[in-house]
């Protein structure tokens, strides 16, 4: 990743979670520096955060032993993004009124980079009109607010005020860093998730696809300005964005129908759905009883949606997926030909951490000229960014 992330910590009990946030960024190979308010050092030690960030932690405006001044301007200019978490009501109020009685505040006032805050406070403080007013003003000043969550609070109360979990904050910051308008005005069709092929009103043939990879790709395109049509099989995944048009389907035939409606309007297609290859020839109208000792289920082949899209494509850039248990590269190459693709993303279930049910994936991208691009094992969010970057570099050629 290589980005410079400046983490500001203020004196909320959620400060103990910032160790996790720093680790999150370090795992993504970001450069991390931490600036803390003096009071926050009662909640988590600078030693913990300097060890995890592999950088000295800045707390004081000057070193009382040497008298040396801490250069907050340099610190602020170094950062690609500043994330203040947890943000207390006190620091919030000072940020809004431009006070600068500690290093974190002077750094905030000097920052040229985007600033993101994750407030954390008790229920009543979070709901107080002054807090609401201050958060509104901070947003008007151009600061991005990650709203507090609902849940257990340190006071024993339950309600809004809980800082978002480090994972969520980390993912938000990474999305933010990856955002751009590179795909402004470009329409992208994505298929995601499994398909469920009906046996009877209560049973189906399905698979373990979670939809995560496709949703992460959709999110990555949206963050870069694209308009996305996401045709998805059954999934628990949630995604909200003004430029997202989500279409939920159950079966391969339904997915094909939705894809056929929109494919010709799209510039790019990424087909990540794990479509069932076969479906029952007949769907029973009533629940099938278990009377017989054995039962035969007759299956017929499903339409190949990707192949259809390849067969009718004109100027579109079409990318498929190949999930294989062996010979992934060879199968991937043959699919580029047989389905008329521009590129294919192969992942082998032989790779630890890749495929269904994992938060990570290890991919290779093969292009039409059989050039192979190999990537390390990464989170699906990072993999999605690699895929979208690859498409960005290739789709206009
Ligand atoms: O041929 P195979 O199923 O291995 O190809 C996988 C690729 O084809 C994936 O991109 C998948 O989304 C797509 N596919 C499809 N319709 C099918 C089967 C696969 O779109 N019926």
Tab-separated table of N, CA and C in Angstrom, residues 172-272:
chain	number	residue	atom	x	y	z
A	172	UNK	N	-12.811	1.553	6.014
A	172	UNK	CA	-13.319	2.855	5.548
A	172	UNK	C	-12.161	3.729	5.060
A	173	UNK	N	-11.096	3.777	5.855
A	173	UNK	CA	-9.945	4.616	5.496
A	173	UNK	C	-9.317	4.115	4.190
A	174	UNK	N	-9.222	2.783	4.055
A	174	UNK	CA	-8.622	2.224	2.826
A	174	UNK	C	-9.478	2.546	1.614
A	175	UNK	N	-10.795	2.414	1.747
A	175	UNK	CA	-11.701	2.783	0.640
A	175	UNK	C	-11.497	4.240	0.276
A	176	UNK	N	-11.407	5.041	1.307
A	176	UNK	CA	-11.259	6.481	1.119
A	176	UNK	C	-9.975	6.777	0.335
A	177	UNK	N	-8.886	6.103	0.716
A	177	UNK	CA	-7.601	6.336	0.051
A	177	UNK	C	-7.638	5.881	-1.407
A	178	UNK	N	-8.478	4.860	-1.650
A	178	UNK	CA	-8.518	4.309	-3.012
A	178	UNK	C	-9.501	5.054	-3.904
A	179	UNK	N	-10.251	5.997	-3.340
A	179	UNK	CA	-11.314	6.620	-4.140
A	179	UNK	C	-10.741	7.624	-5.155
A	180	UNK	N	-11.424	7.703	-6.297
A	180	UNK	CA	-11.004	8.623	-7.370
A	180	UNK	C	-12.164	8.730	-8.356
A	181	UNK	N	-11.957	9.465	-9.433
A	181	UNK	CA	-13.026	9.536	-10.441
A	181	UNK	C	-12.571	8.908	-11.761
A	182	UNK	N	-11.668	7.945	-11.652
A	182	UNK	CA	-11.099	7.315	-12.856
A	182	UNK	C	-12.160	6.688	-13.761
A	183	UNK	N	-13.246	6.190	-13.167
A	183	UNK	CA	-14.277	5.524	-13.958
A	183	UNK	C	-15.552	6.364	-14.075
A	184	UNK	N	-15.413	7.657	-13.889
A	184	UNK	CA	-16.557	8.562	-14.010
A	184	UNK	C	-17.236	8.351	-15.363
A	185	UNK	N	-18.559	8.133	-15.331
A	185	UNK	CA	-19.308	7.980	-16.590
A	185	UNK	C	-19.218	6.594	-17.208
A	186	UNK	N	-18.518	5.659	-16.531
A	186	UNK	CA	-18.382	4.305	-17.080
A	186	UNK	C	-19.362	3.372	-16.368
A	187	UNK	N	-20.109	2.591	-17.171
A	187	UNK	CA	-21.087	1.671	-16.584
A	187	UNK	C	-20.488	0.263	-16.514
A	188	UNK	N	-20.561	-0.349	-15.355
A	188	UNK	CA	-19.927	-1.656	-15.148
A	188	UNK	C	-20.988	-2.662	-14.706
A	189	UNK	N	-20.975	-3.825	-15.342
A	189	UNK	CA	-21.889	-4.904	-14.946
A	189	UNK	C	-21.100	-5.954	-14.164
A	190	UNK	N	-21.603	-6.289	-12.987
A	190	UNK	CA	-20.921	-7.297	-12.161
A	190	UNK	C	-21.931	-8.377	-11.787
A	191	UNK	N	-21.534	-9.646	-11.935
A	191	UNK	CA	-22.374	-10.709	-11.372
A	191	UNK	C	-21.672	-11.229	-10.120
A	192	UNK	N	-22.477	-11.604	-9.131
A	192	UNK	CA	-21.885	-12.020	-7.850
A	192	UNK	C	-22.740	-13.093	-7.183
A	193	UNK	N	-22.122	-13.748	-6.218
A	193	UNK	CA	-22.861	-14.694	-5.371
A	193	UNK	C	-23.106	-16.039	-6.040
A	194	UNK	N	-23.806	-16.908	-5.333
A	194	UNK	CA	-24.137	-18.226	-5.901
A	194	UNK	C	-25.448	-18.127	-6.679
A	195	UNK	N	-25.854	-19.204	-7.326
A	195	UNK	CA	-27.258	-19.285	-7.741
A	195	UNK	C	-27.872	-20.464	-6.991
A	196	UNK	N	-29.157	-20.372	-6.754
A	196	UNK	CA	-29.905	-21.462	-6.113
A	196	UNK	C	-30.869	-22.014	-7.146
A	197	UNK	N	-30.744	-23.296	-7.436
A	197	UNK	CA	-31.587	-23.930	-8.453
A	197	UNK	C	-32.661	-24.754	-7.743
A	198	UNK	N	-33.894	-24.375	-7.967
A	198	UNK	CA	-34.994	-24.927	-7.177
A	198	UNK	C	-35.255	-26.413	-7.465
A	199	UNK	N	-35.335	-27.218	-6.393
A	199	UNK	CA	-35.740	-28.626	-6.508
A	199	UNK	C	-37.242	-28.716	-6.245
A	200	UNK	N	-37.649	-28.067	-5.160
A	200	UNK	CA	-39.076	-27.963	-4.813
A	200	UNK	C	-39.235	-26.650	-4.040
A	201	UNK	N	-40.396	-26.354	-3.472
A	201	UNK	CA	-40.540	-25.022	-2.856
A	201	UNK	C	-39.575	-24.753	-1.690
A	202	UNK	N	-38.982	-25.794	-1.101
A	202	UNK	CA	-38.095	-25.543	0.052
A	202	UNK	C	-36.637	-25.945	-0.182
A	203	UNK	N	-36.374	-26.642	-1.273
A	203	UNK	CA	-34.991	-27.135	-1.472
A	203	UNK	C	-34.385	-26.578	-2.748
A	204	UNK	N	-33.058	-26.543	-2.731
A	204	UNK	CA	-32.372	-26.037	-3.925
A	204	UNK	C	-30.985	-26.663	-4.027
A	205	UNK	N	-30.394	-26.530	-5.208
A	205	UNK	CA	-28.976	-26.869	-5.381
A	205	UNK	C	-28.219	-25.542	-5.362
A	206	UNK	N	-27.240	-25.444	-4.482
A	206	UNK	CA	-26.505	-24.176	-4.389
A	206	UNK	C	-25.029	-24.433	-4.183
A	207	UNK	N	-24.301	-23.436	-3.781
A	207	UNK	CA	-22.873	-23.612	-3.479
A	207	UNK	C	-22.456	-22.625	-2.390
A	208	UNK	N	-21.193	-22.701	-1.988
A	208	UNK	CA	-20.744	-21.934	-0.818
A	208	UNK	C	-20.348	-20.495	-1.115
A	209	UNK	N	-20.567	-20.015	-2.312
A	209	UNK	CA	-20.139	-18.636	-2.617
A	209	UNK	C	-20.838	-17.645	-1.682
A	210	UNK	N	-20.040	-16.722	-1.104
A	210	UNK	CA	-20.615	-15.723	-0.182
A	210	UNK	C	-20.998	-14.446	-0.920
A	211	UNK	N	-20.452	-14.259	-2.105
A	211	UNK	CA	-20.691	-13.010	-2.853
A	211	UNK	C	-19.680	-11.928	-2.516
A	212	UNK	N	-18.811	-12.199	-1.526
A	212	UNK	CA	-17.912	-11.145	-1.031
A	212	UNK	C	-17.005	-10.567	-2.123
A	213	UNK	N	-16.435	-11.456	-2.928
A	213	UNK	CA	-15.487	-10.975	-3.950
A	213	UNK	C	-16.183	-10.017	-4.922
A	214	UNK	N	-17.360	-10.413	-5.403
A	214	UNK	CA	-18.094	-9.564	-6.354
A	214	UNK	C	-18.503	-8.239	-5.733
A	215	UNK	N	-18.930	-8.287	-4.468
A	215	UNK	CA	-19.344	-7.044	-3.802
A	215	UNK	C	-18.147	-6.119	-3.581
A	216	UNK	N	-16.999	-6.709	-3.254
A	216	UNK	CA	-15.796	-5.872	-3.080
A	216	UNK	C	-15.401	-5.226	-4.409
A	217	UNK	N	-15.553	-5.965	-5.499
A	217	UNK	CA	-15.223	-5.391	-6.819
A	217	UNK	C	-16.203	-4.259	-7.126
A	218	UNK	N	-17.480	-4.489	-6.820
A	218	UNK	CA	-18.488	-3.435	-7.042
A	218	UNK	C	-18.110	-2.185	-6.243
A	219	UNK	N	-17.747	-2.400	-4.976
A	219	UNK	CA	-17.396	-1.264	-4.109
A	219	UNK	C	-16.181	-0.514	-4.662
A	220	UNK	N	-15.191	-1.273	-5.121
A	220	UNK	CA	-13.971	-0.639	-5.644
A	220	UNK	C	-14.294	0.202	-6.882
A	221	UNK	N	-15.145	-0.322	-7.777
A	221	UNK	CA	-15.538	0.465	-8.957
A	221	UNK	C	-16.324	1.713	-8.538
A	222	UNK	N	-17.240	1.549	-7.582
A	222	UNK	CA	-18.053	2.690	-7.134
A	222	UNK	C	-17.166	3.779	-6.542
A	223	UNK	N	-16.164	3.348	-5.763
A	223	UNK	CA	-15.254	4.329	-5.157
A	223	UNK	C	-14.408	5.057	-6.190
A	224	UNK	N	-14.361	4.501	-7.383
A	224	UNK	CA	-13.587	5.178	-8.448
A	224	UNK	C	-14.516	5.827	-9.461
A	225	UNK	N	-15.749	6.053	-9.051
A	225	UNK	CA	-16.649	6.882	-9.858
A	225	UNK	C	-17.535	6.157	-10.846
A	226	UNK	N	-17.439	4.812	-10.934
A	226	UNK	CA	-18.243	4.079	-11.921
A	226	UNK	C	-19.705	3.989	-11.494
A	227	UNK	N	-20.552	3.711	-12.503
A	227	UNK	CA	-21.941	3.359	-12.207
A	227	UNK	C	-21.991	1.831	-12.300
A	228	UNK	N	-22.503	1.182	-11.276
A	228	UNK	CA	-22.417	-0.280	-11.234
A	228	UNK	C	-23.800	-0.921	-11.216
A	229	UNK	N	-23.963	-1.903	-12.119
A	229	UNK	CA	-25.154	-2.760	-12.040
A	229	UNK	C	-24.665	-4.091	-11.467
A	230	UNK	N	-25.180	-4.441	-10.315
A	230	UNK	CA	-24.720	-5.648	-9.621
A	230	UNK	C	-25.859	-6.664	-9.621
A	231	UNK	N	-25.700	-7.724	-10.424
A	231	UNK	CA	-26.719	-8.772	-10.471
A	231	UNK	C	-26.233	-9.892	-9.561
A	232	UNK	N	-26.934	-10.096	-8.469
A	232	UNK	CA	-26.407	-11.020	-7.458
A	232	UNK	C	-27.385	-12.128	-7.094
A	233	UNK	N	-26.806	-13.324	-6.887
A	233	UNK	CA	-27.570	-14.426	-6.341
A	233	UNK	C	-27.750	-14.207	-4.846
A	234	UNK	N	-28.403	-15.167	-4.153
A	234	UNK	CA	-28.688	-14.993	-2.720
A	234	UNK	C	-27.417	-14.777	-1.896
A	235	UNK	N	-27.396	-13.708	-1.122
A	235	UNK	CA	-26.208	-13.378	-0.322
A	235	UNK	C	-26.611	-12.517	0.867
A	236	UNK	N	-25.774	-12.543	1.894
A	236	UNK	CA	-26.023	-11.668	3.055
A	236	UNK	C	-25.332	-10.330	2.874
A	237	UNK	N	-24.575	-10.186	1.804
A	237	UNK	CA	-23.781	-8.965	1.632
A	237	UNK	C	-24.682	-7.749	1.466
A	238	UNK	N	-24.195	-6.616	2.025
A	238	UNK	CA	-24.946	-5.361	1.949
A	238	UNK	C	-24.019	-4.308	1.342
A	239	UNK	N	-24.560	-3.505	0.448
A	239	UNK	CA	-23.768	-2.418	-0.133
A	239	UNK	C	-24.711	-1.285	-0.502
A	240	UNK	N	-24.391	-0.085	-0.056
A	240	UNK	CA	-25.219	1.076	-0.401
A	240	UNK	C	-24.348	2.106	-1.088
A	241	UNK	N	-24.828	2.617	-2.185
A	241	UNK	CA	-24.116	3.695	-2.880
A	241	UNK	C	-25.084	4.307	-3.880
A	242	UNK	N	-25.044	5.624	-4.027
A	242	UNK	CA	-25.988	6.237	-4.970
A	242	UNK	C	-25.818	5.758	-6.416
A	243	UNK	N	-24.618	5.324	-6.789
A	243	UNK	CA	-24.401	4.879	-8.181
A	243	UNK	C	-24.520	3.369	-8.348
A	244	UNK	N	-25.079	2.712	-7.327
A	244	UNK	CA	-25.232	1.252	-7.404
A	244	UNK	C	-26.669	0.895	-7.749
A	245	UNK	N	-26.815	0.036	-8.777
A	245	UNK	CA	-28.132	-0.513	-9.085
A	245	UNK	C	-28.031	-2.019	-8.824
A	246	UNK	N	-28.666	-2.471	-7.752
A	246	UNK	CA	-28.551	-3.881	-7.357
A	246	UNK	C	-29.783	-4.662	-7.814
A	247	UNK	N	-29.545	-5.810	-8.444
A	247	UNK	CA	-30.654	-6.659	-8.878
A	247	UNK	C	-30.467	-8.031	-8.235
A	248	UNK	N	-31.419	-8.447	-7.424
A	248	UNK	CA	-31.315	-9.753	-6.749
A	248	UNK	C	-32.023	-10.828	-7.559
A	249	UNK	N	-31.317	-11.936	-7.769
A	249	UNK	CA	-31.911	-13.064	-8.484
A	249	UNK	C	-31.674	-14.338	-7.687
A	250	UNK	N	-32.357	-15.406	-8.113
A	250	UNK	CA	-32.199	-16.686	-7.430
A	250	UNK	C	-31.427	-17.677	-8.318
A	251	UNK	N	-31.883	-17.845	-9.548
A	251	UNK	CA	-31.349	-18.921	-10.389
A	251	UNK	C	-30.464	-18.374	-11.511
A	252	UNK	N	-29.773	-19.326	-12.166
A	252	UNK	CA	-28.929	-18.947	-13.317
A	252	UNK	C	-29.777	-18.357	-14.431
A	253	UNK	N	-30.948	-18.942	-14.666
A	253	UNK	CA	-31.789	-18.422	-15.760
A	253	UNK	C	-32.242	-16.987	-15.456
A	254	UNK	N	-32.572	-16.732	-14.186
A	254	UNK	CA	-32.949	-15.352	-13.824
A	254	UNK	C	-31.764	-14.409	-13.994
A	255	UNK	N	-30.569	-14.895	-13.610
A	255	UNK	CA	-29.366	-14.051	-13.731
A	255	UNK	C	-29.114	-13.731	-15.201
A	256	UNK	N	-29.242	-14.741	-16.056
A	256	UNK	CA	-29.045	-14.521	-17.493
A	256	UNK	C	-30.038	-13.461	-17.994
A	257	UNK	N	-31.292	-13.596	-17.592
A	257	UNK	CA	-32.327	-12.645	-18.032
A	257	UNK	C	-31.966	-11.212	-17.667
A	258	UNK	N	-31.477	-11.009	-16.443
A	258	UNK	CA	-31.132	-9.647	-15.992
A	258	UNK	C	-29.892	-9.133	-16.719
A	259	UNK	N	-28.925	-10.038	-16.924
A	259	UNK	CA	-27.693	-9.642	-17.627
A	259	UNK	C	-28.034	-9.246	-19.071
A	260	UNK	N	-28.925	-10.018	-19.687
A	260	UNK	CA	-29.281	-9.720	-21.084
A	260	UNK	C	-29.943	-8.352	-21.233
A	261	UNK	N	-30.676	-7.944	-20.192
A	261	UNK	CA	-31.353	-6.633	-20.261
A	261	UNK	C	-30.356	-5.470	-20.324
A	262	UNK	N	-29.176	-5.625	-19.691
A	262	UNK	CA	-28.308	-4.449	-19.497
A	262	UNK	C	-26.917	-4.524	-20.148
A	263	UNK	N	-26.513	-5.697	-20.581
A	263	UNK	CA	-25.108	-5.868	-20.998
A	263	UNK	C	-24.702	-4.902	-22.109
A	264	UNK	N	-25.594	-4.681	-23.070
A	264	UNK	CA	-25.174	-3.823	-24.196
A	264	UNK	C	-25.001	-2.356	-23.789
A	265	UNK	N	-25.577	-1.946	-22.637
A	265	UNK	CA	-25.363	-0.555	-22.193
A	265	UNK	C	-24.056	-0.398	-21.422
A	266	UNK	N	-23.379	-1.518	-21.127
A	266	UNK	CA	-22.215	-1.442	-20.216
A	266	UNK	C	-20.904	-1.441	-20.992
A	267	UNK	N	-19.886	-0.869	-20.373
A	267	UNK	CA	-18.559	-0.777	-20.993
A	267	UNK	C	-17.645	-1.893	-20.499
A	268	UNK	N	-17.918	-2.317	-19.246
A	268	UNK	CA	-17.059	-3.329	-18.609
A	268	UNK	C	-17.959	-4.370	-17.950
A	269	UNK	N	-17.550	-5.650	-18.023
A	269	UNK	CA	-18.273	-6.704	-17.308
A	269	UNK	C	-17.306	-7.536	-16.487
A	270	UNK	N	-17.637	-7.730	-15.218
A	270	UNK	CA	-16.822	-8.627	-14.380
A	270	UNK	C	-17.774	-9.675	-13.811
A	271	UNK	N	-17.613	-10.906	-14.280
A	271	UNK	CA	-18.570	-11.958	-13.923
A	271	UNK	C	-17.943	-12.862	-12.860
A	272	UNK	N	-18.287	-12.569	-11.610
A	272	UNK	CA	-17.677	-13.326	-10.511
A	272	UNK	C	-18.661	-14.306	-9.885
